[in-house]
Amino acid sequence: MKLLSKYRAGILFLFIAVFFCFFYNYHLLYVEQLQLFRFTELYFQSLIGKPGGAADYLGAFFTQFYAWNYAGGLLLTFALLLLFSLQKRIVRSWELKATDTFLLIPLVICALFFMDINARFGGLAAVLIAMGLAWGVSCFAKRWLRYAAALLLVPVIYGSTGGGLVVYTSLLVVHELLRGGRNSCFLTVLLLLSLVFPLYVRQYLIPLSWNDTWFGTAFYQGNNSPVLIWYILFSPALSSLLAIWGSRMTAKSKYADQISALLACCIIGGSGVLICSKRDQSEEMLYTLDHLFKKREWKEIVRIASEHPYRNPVFVSYVNLALLNQGELPDQMMSFSQRANINEFWTSSYLPMFLTGETYYYLDMYDGARAYLYMANTQSPSGQSPYMFQRLAELEIIRGNSKSGMKYIHALKQTLRYRNWAKEMEQAVLSGKYPEHLRIPMAQYKENDSFLAKEMLYNVACKHREDPENPKVRDFLLAKYILANDYKGFIHCIANLPHGIGSPFPRSYQEFLLMYAYMLRDNTLIGKWNISQDVVTDFYRYLQINQSGQPPEVIKKQLSGNFRQSYWFYVQYTNEF
């Protein structure tokens, strides 16, 4: 207990670092893809013109380092360490004794906040700036100088940090109250100025939403800001107050050390339980697959998905693309919870549109890929995703529009992480010597101009007629036919395949065809399609269990044990997926 009390801050910081570096690191890698920090004056001006702009710019600068694995977790931990150090200095500048354990509360709230995908590093930068200035004001020995500086800094802090003004004002108010509140006039003016100035800016200077009025732009990307932001803004002042009161209450107790150790144990233990309980494993799994997908690590995607399967259409769409690129979609597709519209999303959300666009890309349907990825990029929080810019640049080059692709290349050239890639692409465009994957004949991307009004199944069928030798297009089209229970389309597509004479179809195809033969009551098709005896035997076992007359839940349990990865189980229980 004494050891825990002595090293309480270090234990909590170590926990946060390990958590964000090893258990929530893909979450931070995904966050990096939602913005594009550029070293240009225009980018700086686009952020600095609103409340919290300076903090937002700083936050965006540091967020770009999330691109390197573990860097995001270490940056967050260092920033929280700086926050804790600043808060200790503030309390000491008040010349009052305090229990440091309570000062850990803001760190825990910030850690919980950064588990939200829309939380911005700029919010933490805003809090640090506000606390640093509050500390500076508290260090003035002369009262009139402290009061004058406190009031003059209000517009500066609001303009640079937005919601950091709440942190700044609440710390100064607590300081004055602990000193006896001897100057109620100063407190009244400070509170009125802190309340009225944001309203004045909103009414007469900059049209702002209510969230941007009180929080600024640095804390959160999205229309609905969480209540947790208010906790972050008030926690430095309230935790300082608790630390001072806690010190006074235990000062005369002979059990002061034991109380302090127990308190540290409760806060650190409770924080660990709270952070771990808030972790969304399924969400983190999606961000893991997204990162591996962008690195084209297909085998790793399939391995992880096999060990941690989820019934989620976005999850399975990543897996299907990995299987498609490995040539294993026909053999392994039924190992995962499929549905008819998989890899096809009619929505304005960023991630589903991204997956739809990437599906078209890997099917060599570049017009469709460009349209969906362009829309996905506009739906990203900043409208500027690094990966999207890279992909859109490649698509424009493939489609013969190198000049259009250069605008994305120039934007990436202004970044830190993607500068080298942009320079290589720029040189390739200028010299005409493109990488192998961009040397696509013009005929390969000519598609139906009205594809946006059509379903993916129709578009891929058109592509297959244009390019019947493309194995990815064929495999994906047959998979879509199976999932849509389109027997006629499937049989028409396989008519020219070399299977059936010494070369059997994949098992999923055989199960599909056997079901069709059973529906037609035509056993001659079994031999025609060269369906193996093992598949026939398993099918009749499936029918036997299904027609056993047992309660539905018992039948389902028995079928799930042996046939969960079969097409027949998919057909019967497809609504569950």
Tab-separated table of C-alpha atoms in Angstrom, residues 50-53 56 113 116 118 120 123 126 158 161-166 198-199 201-202 206-230 233:
chain	number	residue	atom	x	y	z
A	50	LYS	CA	-11.931	30.201	-35.072
A	51	PRO	CA	-11.873	29.940	-31.256
A	52	GLY	CA	-9.406	27.224	-30.310
A	53	GLY	CA	-7.588	27.504	-33.634
A	56	ASP	CA	-6.319	22.830	-32.958
A	113	PHE	CA	-12.008	10.984	-23.613
A	116	ASP	CA	-13.531	8.273	-28.505
A	118	ASN	CA	-13.639	11.829	-32.595
A	120	ARG	CA	-8.844	15.576	-30.872
A	123	GLY	CA	-8.325	19.576	-26.792
A	126	ALA	CA	-5.966	23.720	-25.175
A	158	TYR	CA	-10.496	32.109	-25.758
A	161	THR	CA	-7.935	27.519	-26.900
A	162	GLY	CA	-11.709	27.967	-27.058
A	163	GLY	CA	-12.933	25.781	-24.191
A	164	GLY	CA	-9.602	26.267	-22.415
A	165	LEU	CA	-11.139	29.512	-21.119
A	166	VAL	CA	-13.300	27.409	-18.782
A	198	PRO	CA	-17.754	34.009	-26.249
A	199	LEU	CA	-21.330	35.206	-26.791
A	201	VAL	CA	-17.774	36.635	-30.650
A	202	ARG	CA	-20.655	34.411	-31.747
A	206	ILE	CA	-17.829	34.787	-36.186
A	207	PRO	CA	-20.992	32.728	-36.792
A	208	LEU	CA	-20.494	29.672	-34.585
A	209	SER	CA	-22.516	26.703	-33.440
A	210	TRP	CA	-23.157	26.499	-29.699
A	211	ASN	CA	-20.622	23.692	-29.343
A	212	ASP	CA	-17.928	25.737	-31.098
A	213	THR	CA	-18.889	28.789	-29.030
A	214	TRP	CA	-18.145	27.127	-25.693
A	215	PHE	CA	-15.633	24.426	-26.645
A	216	GLY	CA	-13.957	25.831	-29.745
A	217	THR	CA	-12.775	23.628	-32.619
A	218	ALA	CA	-9.895	21.883	-30.879
A	219	PHE	CA	-11.683	19.319	-28.706
A	220	TYR	CA	-14.000	17.249	-30.850
A	221	GLN	CA	-14.830	16.578	-34.476
A	222	GLY	CA	-18.539	16.041	-34.891
A	223	ASN	CA	-21.822	17.774	-34.247
A	224	ASN	CA	-22.651	16.284	-30.856
A	225	SER	CA	-19.931	16.895	-28.302
A	226	PRO	CA	-19.891	14.460	-25.353
A	227	VAL	CA	-20.533	15.519	-21.760
A	228	LEU	CA	-17.035	14.272	-20.948
A	229	ILE	CA	-15.637	17.529	-22.357
A	230	TRP	CA	-17.273	19.478	-19.528
A	233	LEU	CA	-12.715	21.515	-18.502
